Amino acid sequence: MEPGDAVRPGPWRAVRALPPRMLLLPLLPLLLSRGLRAGAAASSAGAAAEDSSAMEELATEKEAEESHRQDSVSLLTFILLLTLTILTIWLFKHRRVRFLHETGLAMIYGLIVGVILRYGTPATSGRDKSLSCTQEDRAFNTLLVNVSGKFFEYTLKGEISPGKVSSVEQNDMLRKVTFDPEVFFNILLPPIIFHAGYSLKKRHFFRNLGSILAYAFLGTAVSCFIIGNLMYGVVKLMKIVGQLSDKFYYTDCLFFGAIISATDPVTVLAIFNELHADVDLYALLFGESVLNDAVAIVLSSSIVAYQPAGLNTHAFDAAAFFKSVGIFLGIFSGSFTMGAVTGVVTALVTKFTKLHCFPLLETALFFLMSWSTFLLAEACGFTGVVAVLFCGITQAHYTYNNLSVESRSRTKQLFEVLHFLAENFIFSYMGLALFTFQKHVFSPVFIIGAFVAIFLGRAAHIYPLSFFLNLGRRHKIGWNFQHMMMFSGLRGAMAFALAIRDTASYARQMMFTTTLLIVFFTVWIIGGGTTPMLSWLNIRVGVDPDQDPPPNNDSFQVLQGDGPDSVGGNRTKQESAWIFRLWYSFDHNYLKPILTHSGPPLTTTLPAWCGLLARCLTSPQVYDNQEPLREEDSDFILTEGDLTLTYGDSTVTANGSSGSHTASTSLEGARRTKSSSEEVLERDLGMGDQKVSSRGTPLVFPLQENA
């Protein structure tokens, strides 16, 4: 016996002596029964896990289906809103109702639907939970969350103030109808802005170009700084009385001044067009609103880029100020160049290809090139609004003349329909957003101060500039015109789109809410009072758009020539028109023949050593067509008829015929022949009888002193 065996009981010694197989035999039934139970338990657990996974997949599919259904319902809601708006517009036009414009009507319908969605639909999402990430010092655009071994991706939607965490929207339907702000900029704004440039009536626009540029550029800047400084005083007052709960800097006030200076008198212009109001007043308002939107968006971008050196990033810094001015000029000029270049490229493609044989492809290319201008400018750091505006003007001036008859009609109607739908969609969404937007900040003091500041800013914009402009105009901007322009300073789609683009901070949320209320008031109250205001100010209506004020035939100005009379005339009073006529001559003689099938042959306008290039760039249609090439879209550039232009020893008509000629066209001969091109030029530039020639022969025009 071993020493250790004395302390163990006897039976264990026997067990230890048995072989292993003999040791397992008594335990086999027990192990077998336990193994069967364990296998059954494992099988049951696996089946339960599979059932749970299947249930999760089924729940996920149901959620995806429900989300798809809600997306369809939200889009259907807006389509029904637009349908109802169109039917009501027809009823209003049939009954000749003018106290409410279609945009105001769309806003009312949007408000009604917003109330129904806010208070008539129950909360459907109760799965939100707040997770604390105290170790991170910044927010992430994309977040991956591990939930029981499964990773889920979440995207950043914006900051929520601590006091509103408990009131985060729990209604999935309201979340669906709240669109990403980029939808407005990349999808809805381009057709609106492009249509404004593509449908521009160039005749009256260019006759009043100097005044329009002054109102759009200088006037918008003045309005921005006046509103910004007044609102800064309002913010200081709010801080004193304790109604300011977060930071609101001076740059924020200037930003608000920039976005709220974007006028959109769509209601007034629609009534003007329907009543055929005075064409010069229409041109001033329309031209200002078209360029004003572009200036406002570039100005707001420059204010955002204002970054003073030092610790106080909101203090005034002269270097940062001039840098912002440089950014403004750089963005605007770059956007303008990009839009014009895209239009020129499209004109060259449509001229030197046979796309006109396939109108569908031609229209599709025109549409894509025009829309891509906006996206290209935004991708390059410029402003798409400016680029697509000047692309539209360039397309209308050059590309339109190269299109087939079908494509001309299609492009006009396509962008007109897109403009109508996009604009009414935005105004419908404005009404909806008053109840569905989650970050409203209502401040009565700020709202009242904003209305006062806008009124004073508009007054400082219109009256002083009109006074200085009238010093150089033959046809003065009367007091009734000035009052109407002051009254017509509505705010609309551009101000709303700029305000909703950034609502992350407390200041931007207050700006958005105030902008929304200002748009409501101006569209409903001011837009509805347009017709009574026209009557009260004695502004003439029922005017033929092609009717001009009677010319003063005893006032002529020599614009170009080598004779003694070329230095005569009152040049200073018509400086802007003189510059315009120089551009007119350059465009007609060089750009039109290069980019379109119209104008005189380049072989007669370019120097002799450019003969090969001139023959390559000149369209054969210029030589072949004996009939004048009409520009049905243009009221301002001459491309037709047999107006005689003298180039050295060659006489060239606008339809391409040429011959030997040594003397300039006489004024009496022009009166006798009265060719169709002369009539077009008289109608376009608002002139009486004239003598037109170039290269050594005087160009004589009657004075039209519209700046």
JSON list of C-alpha atoms in Angstrom, two decimals, residues 438-548:
[
{"chain": "A", "resi": 438, "resn": "GLN", "atom": "CA", "xyz": [-38.81, 72.53, -36.20]},
{"chain": "A", "resi": 439, "resn": "LYS", "atom": "CA", "xyz": [-36.46, 75.41, -35.38]},
{"chain": "A", "resi": 440, "resn": "HIS", "atom": "CA", "xyz": [-38.60, 78.56, -35.48]},
{"chain": "A", "resi": 441, "resn": "VAL", "atom": "CA", "xyz": [-37.51, 81.42, -33.23]},
{"chain": "A", "resi": 442, "resn": "PHE", "atom": "CA", "xyz": [-40.26, 84.07, -32.98]},
{"chain": "A", "resi": 443, "resn": "SER", "atom": "CA", "xyz": [-39.11, 87.40, -31.60]},
{"chain": "A", "resi": 444, "resn": "PRO", "atom": "CA", "xyz": [-41.69, 90.23, -31.84]},
{"chain": "A", "resi": 445, "resn": "VAL", "atom": "CA", "xyz": [-39.06, 92.94, -31.34]},
{"chain": "A", "resi": 446, "resn": "PHE", "atom": "CA", "xyz": [-36.83, 91.55, -34.07]},
{"chain": "A", "resi": 447, "resn": "ILE", "atom": "CA", "xyz": [-39.75, 91.08, -36.47]},
{"chain": "A", "resi": 448, "resn": "ILE", "atom": "CA", "xyz": [-41.11, 94.62, -35.99]},
{"chain": "A", "resi": 449, "resn": "GLY", "atom": "CA", "xyz": [-37.60, 96.06, -36.26]},
{"chain": "A", "resi": 450, "resn": "ALA", "atom": "CA", "xyz": [-37.05, 94.11, -39.49]},
{"chain": "A", "resi": 451, "resn": "PHE", "atom": "CA", "xyz": [-40.18, 95.58, -41.09]},
{"chain": "A", "resi": 452, "resn": "VAL", "atom": "CA", "xyz": [-39.10, 99.12, -40.17]},
{"chain": "A", "resi": 453, "resn": "ALA", "atom": "CA", "xyz": [-35.53, 98.52, -41.37]},
{"chain": "A", "resi": 454, "resn": "ILE", "atom": "CA", "xyz": [-36.73, 97.11, -44.71]},
{"chain": "A", "resi": 455, "resn": "PHE", "atom": "CA", "xyz": [-38.96, 100.13, -45.29]},
{"chain": "A", "resi": 456, "resn": "LEU", "atom": "CA", "xyz": [-36.16, 102.58, -44.54]},
{"chain": "A", "resi": 457, "resn": "GLY", "atom": "CA", "xyz": [-33.63, 100.57, -46.54]},
{"chain": "A", "resi": 458, "resn": "ARG", "atom": "CA", "xyz": [-35.90, 100.49, -49.58]},
{"chain": "A", "resi": 459, "resn": "ALA", "atom": "CA", "xyz": [-36.53, 104.24, -49.31]},
{"chain": "A", "resi": 460, "resn": "ALA", "atom": "CA", "xyz": [-32.79, 104.98, -49.10]},
{"chain": "A", "resi": 461, "resn": "HIS", "atom": "CA", "xyz": [-32.34, 102.64, -52.06]},
{"chain": "A", "resi": 462, "resn": "ILE", "atom": "CA", "xyz": [-34.92, 104.17, -54.44]},
{"chain": "A", "resi": 463, "resn": "TYR", "atom": "CA", "xyz": [-35.24, 107.91, -53.85]},
{"chain": "A", "resi": 464, "resn": "PRO", "atom": "CA", "xyz": [-31.60, 109.10, -53.67]},
{"chain": "A", "resi": 465, "resn": "LEU", "atom": "CA", "xyz": [-30.52, 106.92, -56.59]},
{"chain": "A", "resi": 466, "resn": "SER", "atom": "CA", "xyz": [-33.46, 108.09, -58.69]},
{"chain": "A", "resi": 467, "resn": "PHE", "atom": "CA", "xyz": [-32.49, 111.71, -57.99]},
{"chain": "A", "resi": 468, "resn": "PHE", "atom": "CA", "xyz": [-28.94, 111.19, -59.21]},
{"chain": "A", "resi": 469, "resn": "LEU", "atom": "CA", "xyz": [-30.04, 109.10, -62.19]},
{"chain": "A", "resi": 470, "resn": "ASN", "atom": "CA", "xyz": [-32.49, 111.78, -63.29]},
{"chain": "A", "resi": 471, "resn": "LEU", "atom": "CA", "xyz": [-29.60, 114.21, -63.64]},
{"chain": "A", "resi": 472, "resn": "GLY", "atom": "CA", "xyz": [-28.48, 112.31, -66.74]},
{"chain": "A", "resi": 473, "resn": "ARG", "atom": "CA", "xyz": [-31.79, 111.09, -68.17]},
{"chain": "A", "resi": 474, "resn": "ARG", "atom": "CA", "xyz": [-33.92, 112.76, -70.82]},
{"chain": "A", "resi": 475, "resn": "HIS", "atom": "CA", "xyz": [-36.94, 110.71, -69.75]},
{"chain": "A", "resi": 476, "resn": "LYS", "atom": "CA", "xyz": [-36.98, 111.22, -66.01]},
{"chain": "A", "resi": 477, "resn": "ILE", "atom": "CA", "xyz": [-38.02, 108.63, -63.47]},
{"chain": "A", "resi": 478, "resn": "GLY", "atom": "CA", "xyz": [-41.10, 110.42, -62.16]},
{"chain": "A", "resi": 479, "resn": "TRP", "atom": "CA", "xyz": [-42.28, 110.52, -58.58]},
{"chain": "A", "resi": 480, "resn": "ASN", "atom": "CA", "xyz": [-45.10, 108.15, -59.37]},
{"chain": "A", "resi": 481, "resn": "PHE", "atom": "CA", "xyz": [-42.57, 105.63, -60.76]},
{"chain": "A", "resi": 482, "resn": "GLN", "atom": "CA", "xyz": [-40.39, 106.04, -57.69]},
{"chain": "A", "resi": 483, "resn": "HIS", "atom": "CA", "xyz": [-43.33, 105.52, -55.32]},
{"chain": "A", "resi": 484, "resn": "MET", "atom": "CA", "xyz": [-44.36, 102.42, -57.27]},
{"chain": "A", "resi": 485, "resn": "MET", "atom": "CA", "xyz": [-40.83, 101.01, -57.14]},
{"chain": "A", "resi": 486, "resn": "MET", "atom": "CA", "xyz": [-40.74, 101.73, -53.42]},
{"chain": "A", "resi": 487, "resn": "PHE", "atom": "CA", "xyz": [-44.06, 99.95, -53.00]},
{"chain": "A", "resi": 488, "resn": "SER", "atom": "CA", "xyz": [-43.03, 97.00, -55.16]},
{"chain": "A", "resi": 489, "resn": "GLY", "atom": "CA", "xyz": [-40.11, 95.82, -53.02]},
{"chain": "A", "resi": 490, "resn": "LEU", "atom": "CA", "xyz": [-41.58, 92.37, -52.33]},
{"chain": "A", "resi": 491, "resn": "ARG", "atom": "CA", "xyz": [-39.52, 89.53, -50.91]},
{"chain": "A", "resi": 492, "resn": "GLY", "atom": "CA", "xyz": [-39.90, 86.04, -52.27]},
{"chain": "A", "resi": 493, "resn": "ALA", "atom": "CA", "xyz": [-38.20, 82.82, -53.33]},
{"chain": "A", "resi": 494, "resn": "MET", "atom": "CA", "xyz": [-34.57, 84.00, -53.24]},
{"chain": "A", "resi": 495, "resn": "ALA", "atom": "CA", "xyz": [-34.78, 85.49, -49.74]},
{"chain": "A", "resi": 496, "resn": "PHE", "atom": "CA", "xyz": [-36.46, 82.32, -48.49]},
{"chain": "A", "resi": 497, "resn": "ALA", "atom": "CA", "xyz": [-33.90, 80.02, -50.15]},
{"chain": "A", "resi": 498, "resn": "LEU", "atom": "CA", "xyz": [-30.97, 82.01, -48.72]},
{"chain": "A", "resi": 499, "resn": "ALA", "atom": "CA", "xyz": [-32.51, 82.00, -45.24]},
{"chain": "A", "resi": 500, "resn": "ILE", "atom": "CA", "xyz": [-33.31, 78.28, -45.13]},
{"chain": "A", "resi": 501, "resn": "ARG", "atom": "CA", "xyz": [-29.90, 77.24, -46.44]},
{"chain": "A", "resi": 502, "resn": "ASP", "atom": "CA", "xyz": [-28.33, 77.63, -42.97]},
{"chain": "A", "resi": 503, "resn": "THR", "atom": "CA", "xyz": [-30.48, 77.34, -39.85]},
{"chain": "A", "resi": 504, "resn": "ALA", "atom": "CA", "xyz": [-27.91, 75.79, -37.51]},
{"chain": "A", "resi": 505, "resn": "SER", "atom": "CA", "xyz": [-27.44, 78.72, -35.09]},
{"chain": "A", "resi": 506, "resn": "TYR", "atom": "CA", "xyz": [-29.90, 80.68, -32.99]},
{"chain": "A", "resi": 507, "resn": "ALA", "atom": "CA", "xyz": [-29.34, 83.82, -35.06]},
{"chain": "A", "resi": 508, "resn": "ARG", "atom": "CA", "xyz": [-29.97, 82.05, -38.38]},
{"chain": "A", "resi": 509, "resn": "GLN", "atom": "CA", "xyz": [-33.15, 80.45, -37.04]},
{"chain": "A", "resi": 510, "resn": "MET", "atom": "CA", "xyz": [-34.49, 83.85, -36.01]},
{"chain": "A", "resi": 511, "resn": "MET", "atom": "CA", "xyz": [-33.59, 85.24, -39.45]},
{"chain": "A", "resi": 512, "resn": "PHE", "atom": "CA", "xyz": [-35.43, 82.40, -41.19]},
{"chain": "A", "resi": 513, "resn": "THR", "atom": "CA", "xyz": [-38.62, 82.86, -39.16]},
{"chain": "A", "resi": 514, "resn": "THR", "atom": "CA", "xyz": [-38.58, 86.63, -39.71]},
{"chain": "A", "resi": 515, "resn": "THR", "atom": "CA", "xyz": [-37.89, 86.23, -43.45]},
{"chain": "A", "resi": 516, "resn": "LEU", "atom": "CA", "xyz": [-40.83, 83.86, -43.75]},
{"chain": "A", "resi": 517, "resn": "LEU", "atom": "CA", "xyz": [-43.21, 86.35, -42.13]},
{"chain": "A", "resi": 518, "resn": "ILE", "atom": "CA", "xyz": [-41.89, 89.21, -44.27]},
{"chain": "A", "resi": 519, "resn": "VAL", "atom": "CA", "xyz": [-42.51, 87.19, -47.44]},
{"chain": "A", "resi": 520, "resn": "PHE", "atom": "CA", "xyz": [-46.07, 86.45, -46.29]},
{"chain": "A", "resi": 521, "resn": "PHE", "atom": "CA", "xyz": [-46.82, 90.10, -45.60]},
{"chain": "A", "resi": 522, "resn": "THR", "atom": "CA", "xyz": [-45.29, 91.52, -48.79]},
{"chain": "A", "resi": 523, "resn": "VAL", "atom": "CA", "xyz": [-46.87, 88.95, -51.10]},
{"chain": "A", "resi": 524, "resn": "TRP", "atom": "CA", "xyz": [-50.36, 89.18, -49.57]},
{"chain": "A", "resi": 525, "resn": "ILE", "atom": "CA", "xyz": [-50.65, 92.85, -48.58]},
{"chain": "A", "resi": 526, "resn": "ILE", "atom": "CA", "xyz": [-48.38, 94.67, -51.02]},
{"chain": "A", "resi": 527, "resn": "GLY", "atom": "CA", "xyz": [-49.05, 92.29, -53.91]},
{"chain": "A", "resi": 528, "resn": "GLY", "atom": "CA", "xyz": [-52.77, 92.59, -53.39]},
{"chain": "A", "resi": 529, "resn": "GLY", "atom": "CA", "xyz": [-52.58, 96.40, -53.37]},
{"chain": "A", "resi": 530, "resn": "THR", "atom": "CA", "xyz": [-50.78, 96.72, -56.68]},
{"chain": "A", "resi": 531, "resn": "THR", "atom": "CA", "xyz": [-53.82, 97.50, -58.84]},
{"chain": "A", "resi": 532, "resn": "PRO", "atom": "CA", "xyz": [-55.21, 100.23, -56.51]},
{"chain": "A", "resi": 533, "resn": "MET", "atom": "CA", "xyz": [-51.70, 101.71, -56.25]},
{"chain": "A", "resi": 534, "resn": "LEU", "atom": "CA", "xyz": [-51.39, 101.92, -60.04]},
{"chain": "A", "resi": 535, "resn": "SER", "atom": "CA", "xyz": [-54.65, 103.82, -60.18]},
{"chain": "A", "resi": 536, "resn": "TRP", "atom": "CA", "xyz": [-53.76, 106.10, -57.27]},
{"chain": "A", "resi": 537, "resn": "LEU", "atom": "CA", "xyz": [-50.36, 106.99, -58.77]},
{"chain": "A", "resi": 538, "resn": "ASN", "atom": "CA", "xyz": [-51.86, 107.63, -62.24]},
{"chain": "A", "resi": 539, "resn": "ILE", "atom": "CA", "xyz": [-49.51, 105.18, -63.95]},
{"chain": "A", "resi": 540, "resn": "ARG", "atom": "CA", "xyz": [-50.70, 104.48, -67.46]},
{"chain": "A", "resi": 541, "resn": "VAL", "atom": "CA", "xyz": [-51.84, 100.97, -68.34]},
{"chain": "A", "resi": 542, "resn": "GLY", "atom": "CA", "xyz": [-52.86, 99.34, -71.60]},
{"chain": "A", "resi": 543, "resn": "VAL", "atom": "CA", "xyz": [-49.59, 100.45, -73.21]},
{"chain": "A", "resi": 544, "resn": "ASP", "atom": "CA", "xyz": [-48.32, 98.68, -76.30]},
{"chain": "A", "resi": 545, "resn": "PRO", "atom": "CA", "xyz": [-44.94, 97.12, -75.35]},
{"chain": "A", "resi": 546, "resn": "ASP", "atom": "CA", "xyz": [-43.49, 98.24, -78.70]},
{"chain": "A", "resi": 547, "resn": "GLN", "atom": "CA", "xyz": [-44.64, 101.81, -78.28]},
{"chain": "A", "resi": 548, "resn": "ASP", "atom": "CA", "xyz": [-41.91, 104.35, -77.61]}
]
